[in-house]
């Protein structure tokens, strides 16, 4: 692995422009993305929303104070007829009230007992926990997406470096073959075959460079960078060290997706209790105080105020609501049963994902070891055949076959690298250890 790593590193460094530009390691990309990608801000807003919802729930059990003011101009006063003998021998019509009336008052209500409101206060903790879990899930998604795209960029760069090296080797062989053709040593068809290989390599190089541009654009998006910003990915540690992934025992409750579902279920059960609590009476304390001015002249409506006030207890007892609350209660029970069944299905899916990730990491680990040995062997064969061809002991067909085998082994090794890195990410995700993976970089 070390020889291959050194070889690939030298090729990569030779193919990159030598100008001063910031290089981004995987850790640097993750650090930037965790600070600047938009979903992080959305998760922060959700946390702040949960805090405000907790304050709102607490507010239902705090005193509610309001004040009102009212000025009335009775354009036509109500009148009544006094019967005869009450205010004289004849019936008499009199007006009731005053033309102008000003009232200012304040009211206070304090809940003493409301079971539904108390349960609302209890829901604040799981609601905040849910927002925190959403933040953790957001970070894990960012880590997964950035790392996956980073590996894609890095591997494509290795492919480009190998293709450039193959192109250079093929060009050198092609120059020799053209000279041999001109001297009549070989046939023109031998040169044409090598030219086809050369042109195919150039096409593969152009395709890889296009893929690199696309991969970089995806990486910049996942990091929260604008598309016009440059990103130079260079992390030789990925080649110097074979990636390792620690396989833990499957633990569904440790997954953020499981914890979110369990917390949601807890909130739904609290909502069921709140609906049931709606059958219970509520008790509240009330108090009011105000002042009123009356007069038949406009100015009298704003002077000589007379105060008034009251205190009391208010009892509200639900008796019959047309079975609405009963229907709400049954709907909520069905919602809980649905989420419980969904959670059981999710646990089975999480287990499947974990088992598949284990299988993939084992397969990828075996492939990368085999392909590493194959590259080394193919390189040795190519070097020997090249020397023997120059000495005239091997034919051109042998040289072309050795070259093709070497190219194929390089391609297989590159594919094994990306498969291994992706399998490691999938395993970390299935174990719920992406944050640990990030912290250990």
GROMACS .gro file of C-alpha atoms in nm:
model
  441
    1UNK     CA    1   0.000   0.000   0.000
    2UNK     CA    2   0.281   0.244   0.084
    3UNK     CA    3   0.446   0.211  -0.258
    4UNK     CA    4   0.115   0.258  -0.436
    5UNK     CA    5   0.034   0.554  -0.211
    6UNK     CA    6   0.369   0.719  -0.281
    7UNK     CA    7   0.325   0.658  -0.653
    8UNK     CA    8  -0.025   0.808  -0.660
    9UNK     CA    9   0.081   1.102  -0.443
   10UNK     CA   10   0.369   1.188  -0.676
   11UNK     CA   11   0.145   1.165  -0.979
   12UNK     CA   12  -0.115   1.388  -0.819
   13UNK     CA   13   0.135   1.650  -0.710
   14UNK     CA   14   0.287   1.658  -1.058
   15UNK     CA   15  -0.050   1.710  -1.221
   16UNK     CA   16  -0.158   2.005  -1.004
   17UNK     CA   17  -0.064   2.367  -1.083
   18UNK     CA   18   0.201   2.510  -0.856
   19UNK     CA   19   0.035   2.835  -0.750
   20UNK     CA   20  -0.052   2.957  -0.405
   21UNK     CA   21  -0.405   2.837  -0.332
   22UNK     CA   22  -0.579   2.723  -0.017
   23UNK     CA   23  -0.603   2.348   0.010
   24UNK     CA   24  -0.897   2.183   0.180
   25UNK     CA   25  -0.855   1.870   0.385
   26UNK     CA   26  -1.160   1.660   0.469
   27UNK     CA   27  -1.162   1.801   0.823
   28UNK     CA   28  -1.148   2.159   0.692
   29UNK     CA   29  -1.438   2.096   0.454
   30UNK     CA   30  -1.647   1.946   0.734
   31UNK     CA   31  -1.564   2.233   0.970
   32UNK     CA   32  -1.670   2.489   0.711
   33UNK     CA   33  -1.987   2.303   0.613
   34UNK     CA   34  -2.100   2.259   0.974
   35UNK     CA   35  -2.082   2.636   1.016
   36UNK     CA   36  -2.212   2.763   0.683
   37UNK     CA   37  -2.453   2.514   0.525
   38UNK     CA   38  -2.811   2.644   0.532
   39UNK     CA   39  -2.966   2.345   0.709
   40UNK     CA   40  -2.756   2.423   1.019
   41UNK     CA   41  -2.921   2.764   1.047
   42UNK     CA   42  -3.263   2.604   0.996
   43UNK     CA   43  -3.192   2.361   1.282
   44UNK     CA   44  -3.084   2.654   1.501
   45UNK     CA   45  -3.410   2.831   1.423
   46UNK     CA   46  -3.597   2.515   1.523
   47UNK     CA   47  -3.415   2.511   1.856
   48UNK     CA   48  -3.507   2.873   1.917
   49UNK     CA   49  -3.865   2.797   1.818
   50UNK     CA   50  -3.876   2.516   2.077
   51UNK     CA   51  -3.754   2.761   2.343
   52UNK     CA   52  -4.029   3.006   2.252
   53UNK     CA   53  -4.291   2.730   2.255
   54UNK     CA   54  -4.180   2.642   2.610
   55UNK     CA   55  -4.224   3.007   2.709
   56UNK     CA   56  -4.565   3.009   2.548
   57UNK     CA   57  -4.675   2.698   2.740
   58UNK     CA   58  -4.552   2.851   3.067
   59UNK     CA   59  -4.744   3.168   2.989
   60UNK     CA   60  -5.077   2.985   3.013
   61UNK     CA   61  -5.017   2.940   3.389
   62UNK     CA   62  -4.900   3.295   3.453
   63UNK     CA   63  -5.139   3.581   3.539
   64UNK     CA   64  -5.327   3.720   3.240
   65UNK     CA   65  -5.378   4.094   3.272
   66UNK     CA   66  -5.567   4.320   3.033
   67UNK     CA   67  -5.706   4.671   3.035
   68UNK     CA   68  -5.996   4.823   2.845
   69UNK     CA   69  -6.127   5.172   2.795
   70UNK     CA   70  -6.461   5.277   2.649
   71UNK     CA   71  -6.628   5.611   2.573
   72UNK     CA   72  -6.996   5.607   2.471
   73UNK     CA   73  -7.215   5.883   2.334
   74UNK     CA   74  -7.575   5.767   2.370
   75UNK     CA   75  -7.729   5.956   2.081
   76UNK     CA   76  -8.078   5.851   2.191
   77UNK     CA   77  -8.131   5.726   2.544
   78UNK     CA   78  -8.359   5.438   2.615
   79UNK     CA   79  -8.683   5.543   2.785
   80UNK     CA   80  -8.945   5.370   2.992
   81UNK     CA   81  -9.300   5.450   3.099
   82UNK     CA   82  -9.378   5.484   3.466
   83UNK     CA   83  -9.736   5.381   3.550
   84UNK     CA   84  -9.990   5.624   3.692
   85UNK     CA   85  -9.965   5.670   4.064
   86UNK     CA   86  -9.595   5.587   4.074
   87UNK     CA   87  -9.464   5.937   4.002
   88UNK     CA   88  -9.793   6.126   3.976
   89UNK     CA   89 -10.157   6.080   3.886
   90UNK     CA   90 -10.068   6.031   3.515
   91UNK     CA   91  -9.828   5.786   3.345
   92UNK     CA   92  -9.486   5.946   3.289
   93UNK     CA   93  -9.213   5.864   3.032
   94UNK     CA   94  -8.855   5.905   3.155
   95UNK     CA   95  -8.508   5.850   3.000
   96UNK     CA   96  -8.269   5.596   3.149
   97UNK     CA   97  -7.896   5.652   3.182
   98UNK     CA   98  -7.669   5.939   3.082
   99UNK     CA   99  -7.583   6.072   2.739
  100UNK     CA  100  -7.205   6.045   2.789
  101UNK     CA  101  -7.028   5.754   2.960
  102UNK     CA  102  -6.657   5.678   3.006
  103UNK     CA  103  -6.535   5.350   3.155
  104UNK     CA  104  -6.176   5.238   3.217
  105UNK     CA  105  -6.104   4.900   3.377
  106UNK     CA  106  -5.838   4.631   3.425
  107UNK     CA  107  -5.894   4.258   3.455
  108UNK     CA  108  -5.671   3.984   3.597
  109UNK     CA  109  -5.715   3.612   3.554
  110UNK     CA  110  -5.495   3.352   3.723
  111UNK     CA  111  -5.534   2.983   3.645
  112UNK     CA  112  -5.547   2.778   3.963
  113UNK     CA  113  -5.608   2.433   3.818
  114UNK     CA  114  -5.602   2.325   3.453
  115UNK     CA  115  -5.476   1.973   3.391
  116UNK     CA  116  -5.444   2.025   3.016
  117UNK     CA  117  -5.225   2.334   3.068
  118UNK     CA  118  -5.005   2.145   3.316
  119UNK     CA  119  -4.950   1.869   3.061
  120UNK     CA  120  -4.861   2.137   2.807
  121UNK     CA  121  -4.583   2.251   3.040
  122UNK     CA  122  -4.463   1.891   3.065
  123UNK     CA  123  -4.432   1.872   2.685
  124UNK     CA  124  -4.172   2.151   2.678
  125UNK     CA  125  -3.883   1.917   2.768
  126UNK     CA  126  -3.939   1.655   2.493
  127UNK     CA  127  -4.012   1.933   2.245
  128UNK     CA  128  -3.671   2.089   2.320
  129UNK     CA  129  -3.509   1.745   2.302
  130UNK     CA  130  -3.665   1.695   1.959
  131UNK     CA  131  -3.514   2.023   1.837
  132UNK     CA  132  -3.171   1.921   1.972
  133UNK     CA  133  -3.199   1.583   1.798
  134UNK     CA  134  -3.287   1.761   1.474
  135UNK     CA  135  -2.968   1.963   1.508
  136UNK     CA  136  -2.766   1.646   1.562
  137UNK     CA  137  -2.931   1.477   1.263
  138UNK     CA  138  -2.859   1.783   1.050
  139UNK     CA  139  -2.491   1.771   1.145
  140UNK     CA  140  -2.472   1.399   1.067
  141UNK     CA  141  -2.631   1.455   0.726
  142UNK     CA  142  -2.384   1.734   0.651
  143UNK     CA  143  -2.089   1.516   0.757
  144UNK     CA  144  -2.212   1.227   0.542
  145UNK     CA  145  -2.280   1.439   0.232
  146UNK     CA  146  -1.957   1.638   0.249
  147UNK     CA  147  -1.742   1.332   0.317
  148UNK     CA  148  -1.907   1.136   0.036
  149UNK     CA  149  -1.857   1.417  -0.214
  150UNK     CA  150  -1.505   1.482  -0.087
  151UNK     CA  151  -1.411   1.121  -0.148
  152UNK     CA  152  -1.559   1.144  -0.498
  153UNK     CA  153  -1.347   1.450  -0.576
  154UNK     CA  154  -1.035   1.293  -0.430
  155UNK     CA  155  -1.077   0.965  -0.618
  156UNK     CA  156  -1.147   1.141  -0.949
  157UNK     CA  157  -0.824   1.337  -0.897
  158UNK     CA  158  -0.639   1.010  -0.855
  159UNK     CA  159  -0.801   0.880  -1.173
  160UNK     CA  160  -0.687   1.190  -1.361
  161UNK     CA  161  -0.333   1.149  -1.230
  162UNK     CA  162  -0.323   0.784  -1.339
  163UNK     CA  163  -0.470   0.864  -1.680
  164UNK     CA  164  -0.211   1.135  -1.735
  165UNK     CA  165   0.063   0.890  -1.643
  166UNK     CA  166  -0.084   0.628  -1.879
  167UNK     CA  167  -0.111   0.888  -2.152
  168UNK     CA  168   0.253   0.981  -2.107
  169UNK     CA  169   0.364   0.617  -2.117
  170UNK     CA  170   0.153   0.544  -2.424
  171UNK     CA  171   0.289   0.847  -2.602
  172UNK     CA  172   0.645   0.732  -2.540
  173UNK     CA  173   0.564   0.383  -2.670
  174UNK     CA  174   0.385   0.536  -2.968
  175UNK     CA  175   0.693   0.739  -3.061
  176UNK     CA  176   0.903   0.424  -3.056
  177UNK     CA  177   0.647   0.233  -3.265
  178UNK     CA  178   0.632   0.508  -3.526
  179UNK     CA  179   1.007   0.497  -3.557
  180UNK     CA  180   0.996   0.118  -3.595
  181UNK     CA  181   0.721   0.148  -3.854
  182UNK     CA  182   0.924   0.399  -4.054
  183UNK     CA  183   1.217   0.155  -4.044
  184UNK     CA  184   0.995  -0.130  -4.158
  185UNK     CA  185   1.033  -0.327  -3.835
  186UNK     CA  186   0.659  -0.338  -3.757
  187UNK     CA  187   0.339  -0.299  -3.953
  188UNK     CA  188   0.129   0.017  -3.963
  189UNK     CA  189  -0.160  -0.163  -3.797
  190UNK     CA  190   0.049  -0.199  -3.479
  191UNK     CA  191   0.088   0.177  -3.462
  192UNK     CA  192  -0.282   0.229  -3.532
  193UNK     CA  193  -0.381   0.000  -3.244
  194UNK     CA  194  -0.163   0.196  -3.006
  195UNK     CA  195  -0.301   0.524  -3.140
  196UNK     CA  196  -0.651   0.397  -3.065
  197UNK     CA  197  -0.543   0.322  -2.711
  198UNK     CA  198  -0.388   0.667  -2.684
  199UNK     CA  199  -0.703   0.838  -2.810
  200UNK     CA  200  -0.923   0.632  -2.578
  201UNK     CA  201  -0.709   0.739  -2.285
  202UNK     CA  202  -0.744   1.104  -2.390
  203UNK     CA  203  -1.123   1.061  -2.402
  204UNK     CA  204  -1.123   0.901  -2.057
  205UNK     CA  205  -0.909   1.189  -1.929
  206UNK     CA  206  -1.151   1.449  -2.069
  207UNK     CA  207  -1.444   1.263  -1.914
  208UNK     CA  208  -1.268   1.241  -1.577
  209UNK     CA  209  -1.189   1.613  -1.584
  210UNK     CA  210  -1.557   1.684  -1.653
  211UNK     CA  211  -1.655   1.451  -1.368
  212UNK     CA  212  -1.411   1.636  -1.143
  213UNK     CA  213  -1.578   1.968  -1.219
  214UNK     CA  214  -1.921   1.820  -1.140
  215UNK     CA  215  -1.796   1.659  -0.819
  216UNK     CA  216  -1.637   1.986  -0.707
  217UNK     CA  217  -1.963   2.171  -0.770
  218UNK     CA  218  -2.152   1.920  -0.556
  219UNK     CA  219  -1.891   1.947  -0.282
  220UNK     CA  220  -1.908   2.328  -0.282
  221UNK     CA  221  -2.286   2.314  -0.253
  222UNK     CA  222  -2.273   2.074   0.042
  223UNK     CA  223  -2.017   2.298   0.214
  224UNK     CA  224  -2.225   2.610   0.167
  225UNK     CA  225  -1.976   2.771  -0.073
  226UNK     CA  226  -2.081   2.965  -0.381
  227UNK     CA  227  -2.015   2.801  -0.716
  228UNK     CA  228  -1.763   3.069  -0.817
  229UNK     CA  229  -1.534   2.992  -0.522
  230UNK     CA  230  -1.235   2.765  -0.581
  231UNK     CA  231  -1.180   2.448  -0.381
  232UNK     CA  232  -0.849   2.266  -0.404
  233UNK     CA  233  -0.890   1.924  -0.245
  234UNK     CA  234  -0.565   1.776  -0.123
  235UNK     CA  235  -0.555   1.525   0.158
  236UNK     CA  236  -0.260   1.288   0.121
  237UNK     CA  237  -0.356   1.126   0.451
  238UNK     CA  238  -0.624   0.936   0.260
  239UNK     CA  239  -0.348   0.760   0.066
  240UNK     CA  240  -0.090   0.728   0.340
  241UNK     CA  241  -0.328   0.549   0.572
  242UNK     CA  242  -0.569   0.273   0.481
  243UNK     CA  243  -0.909   0.381   0.621
  244UNK     CA  244  -1.028   0.181   0.917
  245UNK     CA  245  -1.382   0.146   1.045
  246UNK     CA  246  -1.467   0.015   1.390
  247UNK     CA  247  -1.767  -0.217   1.385
  248UNK     CA  248  -1.982  -0.190   1.697
  249UNK     CA  249  -2.281  -0.389   1.812
  250UNK     CA  250  -2.608  -0.274   1.660
  251UNK     CA  251  -2.788  -0.040   1.900
  252UNK     CA  252  -3.105   0.109   1.755
  253UNK     CA  253  -3.174   0.345   2.053
  254UNK     CA  254  -2.837   0.508   1.986
  255UNK     CA  255  -2.947   0.625   1.641
  256UNK     CA  256  -3.073   0.980   1.613
  257UNK     CA  257  -3.359   0.869   1.386
  258UNK     CA  258  -3.478   0.626   1.653
  259UNK     CA  259  -3.448   0.889   1.925
  260UNK     CA  260  -3.648   1.140   1.721
  261UNK     CA  261  -3.924   0.885   1.658
  262UNK     CA  262  -3.930   0.788   2.028
  263UNK     CA  263  -3.948   1.152   2.134
  264UNK     CA  264  -4.228   1.218   1.887
  265UNK     CA  265  -4.412   0.921   2.032
  266UNK     CA  266  -4.368   1.065   2.381
  267UNK     CA  267  -4.519   1.395   2.264
  268UNK     CA  268  -4.813   1.214   2.109
  269UNK     CA  269  -4.882   1.033   2.437
  270UNK     CA  270  -4.875   1.365   2.623
  271UNK     CA  271  -5.123   1.501   2.369
  272UNK     CA  272  -5.349   1.203   2.441
  273UNK     CA  273  -5.336   1.289   2.813
  274UNK     CA  274  -5.415   1.654   2.734
  275UNK     CA  275  -5.725   1.554   2.538
  276UNK     CA  276  -5.839   1.332   2.824
  277UNK     CA  277  -5.770   1.613   3.072
  278UNK     CA  278  -6.021   1.826   2.882
  279UNK     CA  279  -6.295   1.634   3.064
  280UNK     CA  280  -6.176   1.773   3.398
  281UNK     CA  281  -6.302   2.104   3.541
  282UNK     CA  282  -6.083   2.412   3.548
  283UNK     CA  283  -6.060   2.670   3.825
  284UNK     CA  284  -5.929   3.022   3.793
  285UNK     CA  285  -5.913   3.336   4.006
  286UNK     CA  286  -6.051   3.659   3.859
  287UNK     CA  287  -6.023   4.020   3.968
  288UNK     CA  288  -6.118   4.347   3.808
  289UNK     CA  289  -6.106   4.714   3.896
  290UNK     CA  290  -6.224   5.016   3.704
  291UNK     CA  291  -6.358   5.368   3.712
  292UNK     CA  292  -6.658   5.522   3.541
  293UNK     CA  293  -6.778   5.877   3.468
  294UNK     CA  294  -7.136   5.969   3.366
  295UNK     CA  295  -7.290   6.297   3.250
  296UNK     CA  296  -7.532   6.461   3.014
  297UNK     CA  297  -7.268   6.718   2.911
  298UNK     CA  298  -6.964   6.620   2.708
  299UNK     CA  299  -6.717   6.745   2.971
  300UNK     CA  300  -6.898   6.550   3.243
  301UNK     CA  301  -6.799   6.229   3.063
  302UNK     CA  302  -6.433   6.284   3.166
  303UNK     CA  303  -6.459   6.393   3.530
  304UNK     CA  304  -6.602   6.284   3.858
  305UNK     CA  305  -6.496   5.922   3.806
  306UNK     CA  306  -6.640   5.660   4.040
  307UNK     CA  307  -6.445   5.342   4.108
  308UNK     CA  308  -6.568   4.985   4.112
  309UNK     CA  309  -6.403   4.645   4.154
  310UNK     CA  310  -6.458   4.275   4.213
  311UNK     CA  311  -6.280   3.947   4.286
  312UNK     CA  312  -6.401   3.592   4.235
  313UNK     CA  313  -6.343   3.232   4.140
  314UNK     CA  314  -6.445   3.085   3.807
  315UNK     CA  315  -6.529   2.716   3.775
  316UNK     CA  316  -6.572   2.564   3.431
  317UNK     CA  317  -6.714   2.210   3.414
  318UNK     CA  318  -6.738   2.041   3.069
  319UNK     CA  319  -7.066   1.854   3.048
  320UNK     CA  320  -7.145   1.769   2.685
  321UNK     CA  321  -6.963   1.865   2.364
  322UNK     CA  322  -7.140   1.647   2.111
  323UNK     CA  323  -6.880   1.367   2.151
  324UNK     CA  324  -6.613   1.584   1.986
  325UNK     CA  325  -6.353   1.520   2.255
  326UNK     CA  326  -6.425   1.146   2.247
  327UNK     CA  327  -6.355   1.144   1.874
  328UNK     CA  328  -6.031   1.342   1.927
  329UNK     CA  329  -5.922   1.096   2.195
  330UNK     CA  330  -5.978   0.794   1.970
  331UNK     CA  331  -5.801   0.961   1.678
  332UNK     CA  332  -5.502   1.031   1.899
  333UNK     CA  333  -5.491   0.669   2.018
  334UNK     CA  334  -5.481   0.555   1.656
  335UNK     CA  335  -5.200   0.804   1.586
  336UNK     CA  336  -4.999   0.656   1.873
  337UNK     CA  337  -5.059   0.298   1.756
  338UNK     CA  338  -4.950   0.399   1.405
  339UNK     CA  339  -4.628   0.559   1.528
  340UNK     CA  340  -4.549   0.261   1.754
  341UNK     CA  341  -4.586   0.024   1.459
  342UNK     CA  342  -4.379   0.254   1.239
  343UNK     CA  343  -4.106   0.262   1.503
  344UNK     CA  344  -4.092  -0.119   1.510
  345UNK     CA  345  -4.062  -0.122   1.131
  346UNK     CA  346  -3.789   0.142   1.146
  347UNK     CA  347  -3.589  -0.066   1.395
  348UNK     CA  348  -3.600  -0.360   1.153
  349UNK     CA  349  -3.491  -0.128   0.870
  350UNK     CA  350  -3.207   0.013   1.082
  351UNK     CA  351  -3.090  -0.342   1.153
  352UNK     CA  352  -3.098  -0.428   0.783
  353UNK     CA  353  -2.899  -0.117   0.699
  354UNK     CA  354  -2.640  -0.205   0.965
  355UNK     CA  355  -2.602  -0.564   0.844
  356UNK     CA  356  -2.571  -0.453   0.483
  357UNK     CA  357  -2.310  -0.194   0.581
  358UNK     CA  358  -2.110  -0.462   0.762
  359UNK     CA  359  -2.120  -0.686   0.455
  360UNK     CA  360  -2.017  -0.402   0.225
  361UNK     CA  361  -1.724  -0.293   0.444
  362UNK     CA  362  -1.594  -0.649   0.463
  363UNK     CA  363  -1.629  -0.692   0.089
  364UNK     CA  364  -1.464  -0.358   0.017
  365UNK     CA  365  -1.179  -0.432   0.258
  366UNK     CA  366  -1.106  -0.761   0.083
  367UNK     CA  367  -1.126  -0.599  -0.260
  368UNK     CA  368  -0.889  -0.316  -0.175
  369UNK     CA  369  -0.628  -0.559  -0.042
  370UNK     CA  370  -0.655  -0.782  -0.347
  371UNK     CA  371  -0.649  -0.491  -0.592
  372UNK     CA  372  -0.351  -0.338  -0.414
  373UNK     CA  373  -0.153  -0.659  -0.466
  374UNK     CA  374  -0.275  -0.682  -0.825
  375UNK     CA  375  -0.155  -0.329  -0.907
  376UNK     CA  376   0.186  -0.408  -0.764
  377UNK     CA  377   0.209  -0.732  -0.961
  378UNK     CA  378   0.079  -0.573  -1.284
  379UNK     CA  379   0.335  -0.295  -1.251
  380UNK     CA  380   0.616  -0.544  -1.207
  381UNK     CA  381   0.496  -0.743  -1.510
  382UNK     CA  382   0.471  -0.429  -1.720
  383UNK     CA  383   0.821  -0.316  -1.627
  384UNK     CA  384   0.968  -0.657  -1.712
  385UNK     CA  385   0.777  -0.687  -2.041
  386UNK     CA  386   0.877  -0.333  -2.140
  387UNK     CA  387   1.243  -0.417  -2.082
  388UNK     CA  388   1.213  -0.745  -2.270
  389UNK     CA  389   1.036  -0.572  -2.559
  390UNK     CA  390   1.323  -0.326  -2.587
  391UNK     CA  391   1.562  -0.621  -2.588
  392UNK     CA  392   1.355  -0.787  -2.861
  393UNK     CA  393   1.254  -1.092  -2.657
  394UNK     CA  394   0.887  -0.995  -2.624
  395UNK     CA  395   0.642  -0.906  -2.896
  396UNK     CA  396   0.435  -0.591  -2.927
  397UNK     CA  397   0.126  -0.793  -2.840
  398UNK     CA  398   0.285  -0.892  -2.509
  399UNK     CA  399   0.363  -0.527  -2.435
  400UNK     CA  400   0.008  -0.415  -2.517
  401UNK     CA  401  -0.142  -0.692  -2.303
  402UNK     CA  402   0.083  -0.601  -2.009
  403UNK     CA  403  -0.009  -0.236  -2.050
  404UNK     CA  404  -0.382  -0.315  -2.060
  405UNK     CA  405  -0.353  -0.533  -1.751
  406UNK     CA  406  -0.170  -0.257  -1.568
  407UNK     CA  407  -0.436  -0.002  -1.665
  408UNK     CA  408  -0.719  -0.232  -1.559
  409UNK     CA  409  -0.556  -0.305  -1.224
  410UNK     CA  410  -0.520   0.069  -1.162
  411UNK     CA  411  -0.885   0.127  -1.248
  412UNK     CA  412  -0.995  -0.157  -1.020
  413UNK     CA  413  -0.784  -0.020  -0.737
  414UNK     CA  414  -0.937   0.328  -0.774
  415UNK     CA  415  -1.288   0.179  -0.774
  416UNK     CA  416  -1.203  -0.024  -0.465
  417UNK     CA  417  -1.087   0.292  -0.289
  418UNK     CA  418  -1.410   0.481  -0.348
  419UNK     CA  419  -1.616   0.171  -0.259
  420UNK     CA  420  -1.427   0.135   0.065
  421UNK     CA  421  -1.462   0.501   0.163
  422UNK     CA  422  -1.833   0.495   0.081
  423UNK     CA  423  -1.883   0.168   0.269
  424UNK     CA  424  -1.713   0.319   0.572
  425UNK     CA  425  -1.946   0.619   0.563
  426UNK     CA  426  -2.248   0.391   0.534
  427UNK     CA  427  -2.127   0.186   0.829
  428UNK     CA  428  -2.070   0.496   1.044
  429UNK     CA  429  -2.418   0.617   0.951
  430UNK     CA  430  -2.582   0.283   1.034
  431UNK     CA  431  -2.406   0.283   1.373
  432UNK     CA  432  -2.493   0.644   1.450
  433UNK     CA  433  -2.123   0.730   1.488
  434UNK     CA  434  -2.078   0.997   1.219
  435UNK     CA  435  -2.006   1.264   1.480
  436UNK     CA  436  -1.742   1.037   1.635
  437UNK     CA  437  -1.594   0.983   1.288
  438UNK     CA  438  -1.576   1.361   1.243
  439UNK     CA  439  -1.418   1.423   1.585
  440UNK     CA  440  -1.149   1.163   1.519
  441UNK     CA  441  -1.030   1.322   1.194
   0.00000   0.00000   0.00000
